Short mmCIF file of C-alpha atoms in Angstrom, two decimals:
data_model
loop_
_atom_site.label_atom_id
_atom_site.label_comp_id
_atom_site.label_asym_id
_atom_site.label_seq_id
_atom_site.Cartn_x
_atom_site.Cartn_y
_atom_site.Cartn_z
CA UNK A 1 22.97 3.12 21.41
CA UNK A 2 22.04 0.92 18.63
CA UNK A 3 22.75 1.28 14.75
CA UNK A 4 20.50 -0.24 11.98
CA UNK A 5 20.17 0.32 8.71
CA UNK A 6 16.90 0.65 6.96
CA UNK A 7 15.00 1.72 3.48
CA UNK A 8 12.58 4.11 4.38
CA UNK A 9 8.84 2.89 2.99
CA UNK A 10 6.74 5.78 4.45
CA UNK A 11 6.25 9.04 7.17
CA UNK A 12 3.41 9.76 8.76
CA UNK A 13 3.65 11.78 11.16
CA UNK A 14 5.54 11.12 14.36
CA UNK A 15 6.14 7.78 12.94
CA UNK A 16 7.83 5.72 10.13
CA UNK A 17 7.59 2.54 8.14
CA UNK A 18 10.58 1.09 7.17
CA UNK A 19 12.02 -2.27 5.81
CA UNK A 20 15.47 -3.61 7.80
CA UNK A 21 18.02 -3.52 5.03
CA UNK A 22 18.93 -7.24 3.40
CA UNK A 23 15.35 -8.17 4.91
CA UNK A 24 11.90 -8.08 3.47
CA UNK A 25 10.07 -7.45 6.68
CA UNK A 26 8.47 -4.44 7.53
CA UNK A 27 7.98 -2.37 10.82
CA UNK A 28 6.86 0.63 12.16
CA UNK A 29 9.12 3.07 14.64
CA UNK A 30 8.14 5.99 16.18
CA UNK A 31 10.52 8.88 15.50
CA UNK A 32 10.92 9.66 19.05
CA UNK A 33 12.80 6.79 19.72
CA UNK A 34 15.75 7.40 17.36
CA UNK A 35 19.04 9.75 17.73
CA UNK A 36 18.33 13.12 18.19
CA UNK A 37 20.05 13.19 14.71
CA UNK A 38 17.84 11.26 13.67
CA UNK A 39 14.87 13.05 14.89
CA UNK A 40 16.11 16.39 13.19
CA UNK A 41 16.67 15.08 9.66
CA UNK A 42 12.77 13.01 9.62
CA UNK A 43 11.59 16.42 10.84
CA UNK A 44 12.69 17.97 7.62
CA UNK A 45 11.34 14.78 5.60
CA UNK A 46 7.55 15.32 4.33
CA UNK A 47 5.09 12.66 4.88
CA UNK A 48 4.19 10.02 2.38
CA UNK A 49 4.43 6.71 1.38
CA UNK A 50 1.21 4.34 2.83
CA UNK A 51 1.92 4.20 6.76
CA UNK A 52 -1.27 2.04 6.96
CA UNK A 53 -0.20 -0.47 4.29
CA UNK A 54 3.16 -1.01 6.44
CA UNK A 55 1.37 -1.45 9.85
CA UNK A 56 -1.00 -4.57 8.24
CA UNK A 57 2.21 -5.80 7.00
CA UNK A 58 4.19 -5.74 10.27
CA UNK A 59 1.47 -7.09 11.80
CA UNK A 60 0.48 -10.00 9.47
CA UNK A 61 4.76 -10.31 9.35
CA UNK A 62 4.19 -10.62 13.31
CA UNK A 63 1.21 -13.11 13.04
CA UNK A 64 2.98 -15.13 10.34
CA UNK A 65 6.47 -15.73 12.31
CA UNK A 66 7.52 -18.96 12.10
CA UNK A 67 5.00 -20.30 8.54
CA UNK A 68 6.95 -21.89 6.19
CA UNK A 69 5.45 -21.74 2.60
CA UNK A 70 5.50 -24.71 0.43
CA UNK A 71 4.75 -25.35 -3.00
CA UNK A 72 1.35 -27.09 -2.93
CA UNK A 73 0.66 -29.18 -6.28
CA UNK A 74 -3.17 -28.96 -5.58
CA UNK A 75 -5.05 -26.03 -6.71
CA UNK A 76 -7.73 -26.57 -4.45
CA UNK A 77 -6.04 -27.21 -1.42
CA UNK A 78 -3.80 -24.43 -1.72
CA UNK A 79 -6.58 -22.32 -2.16
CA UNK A 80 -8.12 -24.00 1.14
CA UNK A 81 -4.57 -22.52 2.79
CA UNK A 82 -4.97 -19.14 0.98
CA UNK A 83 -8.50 -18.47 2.70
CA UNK A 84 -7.93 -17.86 6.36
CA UNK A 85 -4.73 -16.37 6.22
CA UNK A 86 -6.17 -13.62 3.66
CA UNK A 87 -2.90 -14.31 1.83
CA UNK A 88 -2.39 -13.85 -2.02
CA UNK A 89 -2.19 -17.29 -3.88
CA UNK A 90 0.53 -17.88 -6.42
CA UNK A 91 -0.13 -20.03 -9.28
CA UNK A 92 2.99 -21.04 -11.35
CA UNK A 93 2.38 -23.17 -14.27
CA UNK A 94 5.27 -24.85 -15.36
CA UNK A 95 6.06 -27.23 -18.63
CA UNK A 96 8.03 -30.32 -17.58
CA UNK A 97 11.72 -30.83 -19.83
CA UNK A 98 10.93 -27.24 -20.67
CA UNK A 99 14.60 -25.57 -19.74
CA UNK A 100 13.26 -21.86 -18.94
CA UNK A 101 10.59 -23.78 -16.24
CA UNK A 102 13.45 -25.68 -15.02
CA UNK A 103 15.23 -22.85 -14.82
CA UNK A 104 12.82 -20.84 -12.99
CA UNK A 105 11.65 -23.68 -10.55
CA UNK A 106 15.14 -24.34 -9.45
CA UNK A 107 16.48 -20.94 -9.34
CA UNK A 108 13.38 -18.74 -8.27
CA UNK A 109 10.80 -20.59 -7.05
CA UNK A 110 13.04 -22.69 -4.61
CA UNK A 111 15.25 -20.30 -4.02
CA UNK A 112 15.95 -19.21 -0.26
CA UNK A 113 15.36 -15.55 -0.24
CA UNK A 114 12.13 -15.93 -2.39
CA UNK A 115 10.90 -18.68 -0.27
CA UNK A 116 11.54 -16.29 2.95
CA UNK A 117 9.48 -13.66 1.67
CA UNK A 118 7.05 -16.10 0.92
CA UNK A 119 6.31 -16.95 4.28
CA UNK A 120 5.39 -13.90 5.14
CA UNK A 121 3.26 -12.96 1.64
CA UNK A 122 1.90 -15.67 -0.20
CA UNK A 123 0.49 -19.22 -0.48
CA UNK A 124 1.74 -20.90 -3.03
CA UNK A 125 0.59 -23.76 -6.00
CA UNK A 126 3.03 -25.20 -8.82
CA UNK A 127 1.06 -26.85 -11.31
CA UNK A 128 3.23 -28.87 -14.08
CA UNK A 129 1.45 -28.74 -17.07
CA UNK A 130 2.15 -31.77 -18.97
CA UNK A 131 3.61 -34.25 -16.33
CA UNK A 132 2.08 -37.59 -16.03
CA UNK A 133 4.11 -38.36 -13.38
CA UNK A 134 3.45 -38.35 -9.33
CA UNK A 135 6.79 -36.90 -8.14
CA UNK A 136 7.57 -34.25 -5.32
CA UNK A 137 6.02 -31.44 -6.89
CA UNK A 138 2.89 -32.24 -8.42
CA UNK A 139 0.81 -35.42 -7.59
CA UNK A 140 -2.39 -34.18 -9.60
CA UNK A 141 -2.74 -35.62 -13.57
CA UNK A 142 -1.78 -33.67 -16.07
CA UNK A 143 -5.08 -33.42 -17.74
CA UNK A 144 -6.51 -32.05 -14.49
CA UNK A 145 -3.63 -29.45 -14.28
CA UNK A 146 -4.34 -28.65 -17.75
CA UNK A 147 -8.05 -28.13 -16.91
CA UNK A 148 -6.98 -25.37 -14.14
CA UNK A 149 -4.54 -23.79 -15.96
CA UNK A 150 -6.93 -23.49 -18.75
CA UNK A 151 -9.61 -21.74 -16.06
CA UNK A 152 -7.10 -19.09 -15.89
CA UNK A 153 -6.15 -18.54 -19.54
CA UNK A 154 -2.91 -19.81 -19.60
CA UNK A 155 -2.24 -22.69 -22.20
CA UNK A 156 0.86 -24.80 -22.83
CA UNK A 157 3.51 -21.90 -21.36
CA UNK A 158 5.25 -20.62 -18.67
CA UNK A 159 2.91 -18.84 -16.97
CA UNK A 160 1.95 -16.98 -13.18
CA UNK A 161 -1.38 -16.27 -12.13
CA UNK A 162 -1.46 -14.04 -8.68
CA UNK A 163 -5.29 -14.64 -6.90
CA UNK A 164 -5.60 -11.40 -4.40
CA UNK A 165 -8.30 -11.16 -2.04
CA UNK A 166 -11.03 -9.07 -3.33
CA UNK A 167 -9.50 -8.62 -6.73
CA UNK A 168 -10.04 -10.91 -10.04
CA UNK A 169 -6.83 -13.09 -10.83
CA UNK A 170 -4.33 -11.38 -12.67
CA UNK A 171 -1.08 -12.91 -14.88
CA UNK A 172 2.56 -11.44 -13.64
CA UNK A 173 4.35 -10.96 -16.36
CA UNK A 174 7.44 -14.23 -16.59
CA UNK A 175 9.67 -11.89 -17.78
CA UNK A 176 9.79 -10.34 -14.52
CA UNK A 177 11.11 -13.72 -12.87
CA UNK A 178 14.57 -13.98 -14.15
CA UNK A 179 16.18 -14.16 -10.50
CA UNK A 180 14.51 -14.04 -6.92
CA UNK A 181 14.38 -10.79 -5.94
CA UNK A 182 12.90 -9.06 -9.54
CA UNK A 183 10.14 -12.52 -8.66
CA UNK A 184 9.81 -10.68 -5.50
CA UNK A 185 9.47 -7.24 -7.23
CA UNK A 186 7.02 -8.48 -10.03
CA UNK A 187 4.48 -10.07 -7.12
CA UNK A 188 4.93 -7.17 -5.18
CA UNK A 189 4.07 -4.40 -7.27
CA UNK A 190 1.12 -6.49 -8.79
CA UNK A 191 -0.12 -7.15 -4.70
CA UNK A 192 0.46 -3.09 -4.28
CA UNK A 193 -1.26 -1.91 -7.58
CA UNK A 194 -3.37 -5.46 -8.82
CA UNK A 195 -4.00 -3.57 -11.91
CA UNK A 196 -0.91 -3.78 -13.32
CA UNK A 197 -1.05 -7.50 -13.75
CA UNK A 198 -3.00 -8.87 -17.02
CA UNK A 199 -6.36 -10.03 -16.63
CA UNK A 200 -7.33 -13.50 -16.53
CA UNK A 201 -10.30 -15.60 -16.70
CA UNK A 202 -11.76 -16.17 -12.95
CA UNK A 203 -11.19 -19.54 -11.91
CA UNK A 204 -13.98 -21.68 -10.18
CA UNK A 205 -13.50 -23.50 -7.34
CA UNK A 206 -12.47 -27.32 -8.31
CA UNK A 207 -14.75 -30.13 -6.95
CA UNK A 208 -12.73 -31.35 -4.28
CA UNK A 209 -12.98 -35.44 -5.10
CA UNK A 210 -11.75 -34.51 -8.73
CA UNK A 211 -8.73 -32.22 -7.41
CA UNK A 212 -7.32 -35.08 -5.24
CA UNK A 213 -4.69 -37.50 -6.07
CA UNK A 214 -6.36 -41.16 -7.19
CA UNK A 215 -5.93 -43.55 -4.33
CA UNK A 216 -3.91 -45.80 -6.18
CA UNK A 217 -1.16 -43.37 -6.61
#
């Protein structure tokens, strides 16, 4: 008696994944529960996509409800974040006065629909390369910024690192963040298929007392 509309991610089987249309959520539903309409066409449909990749993401989607990602401007705290939630870490290094990172940070990186699917995908860092400033994004000096960003490969430029779980840090491509949802796609299809990022240099683990902001401000 109900009518949704949905992309449909993958068939297995008596069952689907599929993603809510104007959402970035997915779940699973078992074909039996659907129109008998319904049930006739997804008989016809051959299986594919990866069911199993859909049900970890439903259920991390369900253990997740309610996390609100923020933009941490220590490396080594937002790594701390990253660990028990298994969650891929987002590094964006951006130059201050630079007007493509200003772009970016105020029209991708802070944008609603990208900070949605954040919640559910990532933990994230924002590391401003040559501030000297403490301001609301990054309370770390700039020469210790520099330092991580330099771990990573990544130099005086607009740059994003993606850290997956069991995979070597990879670069996503800027070009691919010219509005939220091709941000979304870029992360995504690195996350799916990690080697279609660019390598980069593996990153130690900062000491801890050198990460944190100096006492006096």
């Amino acid at each position: 008696g109900r009518s949704i509309e949905f992309q449909i991610a993958a068939k297995q089987g008596t069952e689907i994944g599929v993603i809510k249309k104007g959402g970035n959520t997915p779940f699973v539903l078992t074909i039996s529960k659907l129109s008998e309409k319904d049930q006739a066409y997804f008989d016809t449909l051959a299986d594919g996509g990866d069911l199993a990749a859909i049900k970890t993401s439903a259920e991390r989607a369900q253990k997740l409800r309610g996390r609100v990602a923020n933009w941490n401007p220590q490396f080594y705290n937002a790594e701390k974040e990253a660990a028990p939630l298994g969650l891929p870490l987002l590094t964006a290094c951006l130059i201050t006065d630079d007007p493509e990172s200003q772009r970016v940070e105020r029209n991708v990186l802070f944008d609603r629909d990208f900070r949605n699917w954040a919640n559910l995908n990532l933990t994230l860092c924002l590391l401003k390369l040559d501030s000297t400033e403490t301001g609301k994004i990054s309370s770390i000096s700039a020469g210790e910024n520099r330092k991580i960003a330099s771990n990573f490969g990544v130099g005086n430029e607009l740059a994003f690192i993606l850290s997956i779980p069991g995979h070597s840090p990879v670069q996503v491509s800027a070009d691919g963040f010219r509005d939220a949802q091709s941000a979304i796609d870029a992360v995504n299809k690195v996350i799916l298929k990690p080697s279609l990022g660019s390598a980069t240099s593996a990153v130690p683990v900062p000491d801890p007392e050198r990460t944190r902001p100096d006492k006096g401000g």
